[in-house]
């Protein structure tokens, strides 16, 4: 009887452990890096780069002219593009970037309002294995 009870306890414990492995971890936000940029028109941008803990989404928070915009990563043929498709697009490649701001036209026609934004200060928060 003791042997059956012990085997039953081990079996139940194994099932519980298997169920625990199937439960997803809570989704979190990870700050990957932050940087400051100086644009040709003397505008300063503060940009924080984030990702979700499951790597399903990258996004940035861009501080521009006293406002902070949260911009999800968008499809880009070159560099990295972040856009809310309503007000602001931040397009970066290497250590430089450009801000496009909304007008009455479709996003593809938005004017570049802050160009030649060069990274002046950066902090990488990502943990590299």
mmCIF file of C-alpha atoms in Angstrom:
data_model
loop_
_atom_site.group_PDB
_atom_site.id
_atom_site.type_symbol
_atom_site.label_atom_id
_atom_site.label_comp_id
_atom_site.label_asym_id
_atom_site.label_seq_id
_atom_site.Cartn_x
_atom_site.Cartn_y
_atom_site.Cartn_z
ATOM 1 C CA UNK A 1 0.000 0.000 0.000
ATOM 2 C CA UNK A 2 2.887 2.391 0.846
ATOM 3 C CA UNK A 3 4.445 1.644 -2.506
ATOM 4 C CA UNK A 4 1.202 2.458 -4.365
ATOM 5 C CA UNK A 5 0.773 5.711 -2.400
ATOM 6 C CA UNK A 6 4.340 6.751 -3.171
ATOM 7 C CA UNK A 7 3.899 5.962 -6.873
ATOM 8 C CA UNK A 8 0.609 7.873 -6.942
ATOM 9 C CA UNK A 9 2.230 10.904 -5.269
ATOM 10 C CA UNK A 10 5.089 10.848 -7.784
ATOM 11 C CA UNK A 11 2.634 10.561 -10.660
ATOM 12 C CA UNK A 12 0.524 13.493 -9.436
ATOM 13 C CA UNK A 13 3.669 15.541 -8.842
ATOM 14 C CA UNK A 14 4.872 14.832 -12.373
ATOM 15 C CA UNK A 15 1.529 15.899 -13.852
ATOM 16 C CA UNK A 16 1.598 19.098 -11.782
ATOM 17 C CA UNK A 17 5.131 19.891 -12.956
ATOM 18 C CA UNK A 18 4.150 19.283 -16.586
ATOM 19 C CA UNK A 19 1.163 21.615 -16.200
ATOM 20 C CA UNK A 20 3.364 24.300 -14.607
ATOM 21 C CA UNK A 21 5.727 24.183 -17.602
ATOM 22 C CA UNK A 22 2.814 24.863 -19.952
ATOM 23 C CA UNK A 23 1.758 28.046 -18.155
ATOM 24 C CA UNK A 24 3.123 31.136 -19.929
ATOM 25 C CA UNK A 25 5.251 33.559 -18.040
ATOM 26 C CA UNK A 26 3.741 36.995 -17.469
ATOM 27 C CA UNK A 27 4.465 39.400 -20.314
ATOM 28 C CA UNK A 28 6.835 42.231 -19.435
ATOM 29 C CA UNK A 29 8.521 45.252 -20.986
ATOM 30 C CA UNK A 30 12.314 45.391 -21.275
ATOM 31 C CA UNK A 31 14.230 48.624 -21.742
ATOM 32 C CA UNK A 32 16.862 47.694 -24.336
ATOM 33 C CA UNK A 33 18.681 51.013 -24.756
ATOM 34 C CA UNK A 34 18.304 54.756 -24.468
ATOM 35 C CA UNK A 35 19.947 57.462 -26.524
ATOM 36 C CA UNK A 36 19.984 61.199 -27.072
ATOM 37 C CA UNK A 37 20.202 62.666 -30.559
ATOM 38 C CA UNK A 38 21.105 66.155 -31.765
ATOM 39 C CA UNK A 39 19.431 67.126 -35.052
ATOM 40 C CA UNK A 40 20.748 69.526 -37.691
ATOM 41 C CA UNK A 41 18.117 72.102 -36.656
ATOM 42 C CA UNK A 42 19.436 71.931 -33.020
ATOM 43 C CA UNK A 43 16.446 69.873 -31.830
ATOM 44 C CA UNK A 44 17.379 67.347 -29.161
ATOM 45 C CA UNK A 45 15.607 63.996 -29.040
ATOM 46 C CA UNK A 46 15.608 61.510 -26.193
ATOM 47 C CA UNK A 47 14.742 58.009 -27.369
ATOM 48 C CA UNK A 48 14.197 54.844 -25.311
ATOM 49 C CA UNK A 49 14.122 51.496 -27.112
ATOM 50 C CA UNK A 50 11.928 48.755 -25.624
ATOM 51 C CA UNK A 51 10.799 45.226 -26.402
ATOM 52 C CA UNK A 52 8.226 42.879 -24.945
ATOM 53 C CA UNK A 53 9.708 39.992 -22.989
ATOM 54 C CA UNK A 54 8.493 37.485 -25.594
ATOM 55 C CA UNK A 55 10.140 39.511 -28.423
ATOM 56 C CA UNK A 56 6.777 39.882 -30.181
ATOM 57 C CA UNK A 57 7.014 43.686 -30.395
ATOM 58 C CA UNK A 58 9.634 46.394 -30.350
ATOM 59 C CA UNK A 59 8.750 50.016 -29.694
ATOM 60 C CA UNK A 60 10.278 53.353 -28.765
ATOM 61 C CA UNK A 61 9.366 56.326 -26.649
ATOM 62 C CA UNK A 62 10.528 59.512 -28.349
ATOM 63 C CA UNK A 63 10.609 62.728 -26.354
ATOM 64 C CA UNK A 64 10.245 65.607 -28.803
ATOM 65 C CA UNK A 65 9.372 69.244 -28.036
ATOM 66 C CA UNK A 66 8.075 68.413 -24.552
ATOM 67 C CA UNK A 67 5.835 65.540 -25.677
ATOM 68 C CA UNK A 68 6.502 61.818 -25.462
ATOM 69 C CA UNK A 69 5.327 59.611 -28.311
ATOM 70 C CA UNK A 70 5.091 55.819 -28.065
ATOM 71 C CA UNK A 71 5.828 54.353 -31.475
ATOM 72 C CA UNK A 72 5.630 50.633 -32.347
ATOM 73 C CA UNK A 73 8.216 49.204 -34.710
ATOM 74 C CA UNK A 74 7.011 49.087 -38.308
ATOM 75 C CA UNK A 75 8.183 47.254 -41.409
ATOM 76 C CA UNK A 76 11.215 48.898 -42.991
ATOM 77 C CA UNK A 77 13.350 47.992 -45.972
ATOM 78 C CA UNK A 78 16.376 49.710 -44.437
ATOM 79 C CA UNK A 79 17.166 50.759 -40.877
ATOM 80 C CA UNK A 80 14.520 50.706 -38.160
ATOM 81 C CA UNK A 81 11.193 52.477 -38.486
ATOM 82 C CA UNK A 82 8.870 53.301 -35.591
ATOM 83 C CA UNK A 83 5.521 54.929 -36.301
ATOM 84 C CA UNK A 84 2.118 55.476 -34.758
ATOM 85 C CA UNK A 85 0.751 56.161 -38.290
ATOM 86 C CA UNK A 86 -0.979 59.234 -36.858
ATOM 87 C CA UNK A 87 1.487 61.865 -35.684
ATOM 88 C CA UNK A 88 5.153 60.883 -35.746
ATOM 89 C CA UNK A 89 7.568 58.503 -37.445
ATOM 90 C CA UNK A 90 11.130 57.945 -36.154
ATOM 91 C CA UNK A 91 13.372 56.343 -38.751
ATOM 92 C CA UNK A 92 16.887 55.415 -37.716
ATOM 93 C CA UNK A 93 19.848 53.753 -39.351
ATOM 94 C CA UNK A 94 23.112 53.313 -37.478
ATOM 95 C CA UNK A 95 23.764 56.352 -35.272
ATOM 96 C CA UNK A 96 21.522 58.735 -37.235
ATOM 97 C CA UNK A 97 17.800 59.264 -37.585
ATOM 98 C CA UNK A 98 15.034 61.432 -38.975
ATOM 99 C CA UNK A 99 11.676 62.546 -37.585
ATOM 100 C CA UNK A 100 8.660 62.782 -39.885
ATOM 101 C CA UNK A 101 5.560 64.534 -38.600
ATOM 102 C CA UNK A 102 1.965 64.295 -39.709
ATOM 103 C CA UNK A 103 0.414 66.571 -42.298
ATOM 104 C CA UNK A 104 -2.740 66.202 -44.381
ATOM 105 C CA UNK A 105 -1.141 63.649 -46.717
ATOM 106 C CA UNK A 106 -0.717 59.863 -46.265
ATOM 107 C CA UNK A 107 2.257 58.862 -44.099
ATOM 108 C CA UNK A 108 4.460 58.197 -47.130
ATOM 109 C CA UNK A 109 4.257 61.944 -47.908
ATOM 110 C CA UNK A 110 4.902 63.322 -44.410
ATOM 111 C CA UNK A 111 7.711 65.899 -44.386
ATOM 112 C CA UNK A 112 10.983 65.302 -42.578
ATOM 113 C CA UNK A 113 10.772 67.866 -39.771
ATOM 114 C CA UNK A 114 14.024 67.008 -37.968
ATOM 115 C CA UNK A 115 16.824 65.606 -40.136
ATOM 116 C CA UNK A 116 20.396 64.466 -39.594
ATOM 117 C CA UNK A 117 19.757 63.579 -35.954
ATOM 118 C CA UNK A 118 23.070 62.172 -34.717
ATOM 119 C CA UNK A 119 23.400 60.024 -31.595
ATOM 120 C CA UNK A 120 25.310 62.023 -28.971
ATOM 121 C CA UNK A 121 24.814 59.821 -25.939
ATOM 122 C CA UNK A 122 23.724 56.213 -25.583
ATOM 123 C CA UNK A 123 23.179 53.686 -22.843
ATOM 124 C CA UNK A 124 22.661 50.028 -23.679
ATOM 125 C CA UNK A 125 20.499 48.259 -21.109
ATOM 126 C CA UNK A 126 20.255 44.910 -22.852
ATOM 127 C CA UNK A 127 22.008 41.969 -21.284
ATOM 128 C CA UNK A 128 24.098 40.172 -23.855
ATOM 129 C CA UNK A 129 24.783 36.483 -23.206
#
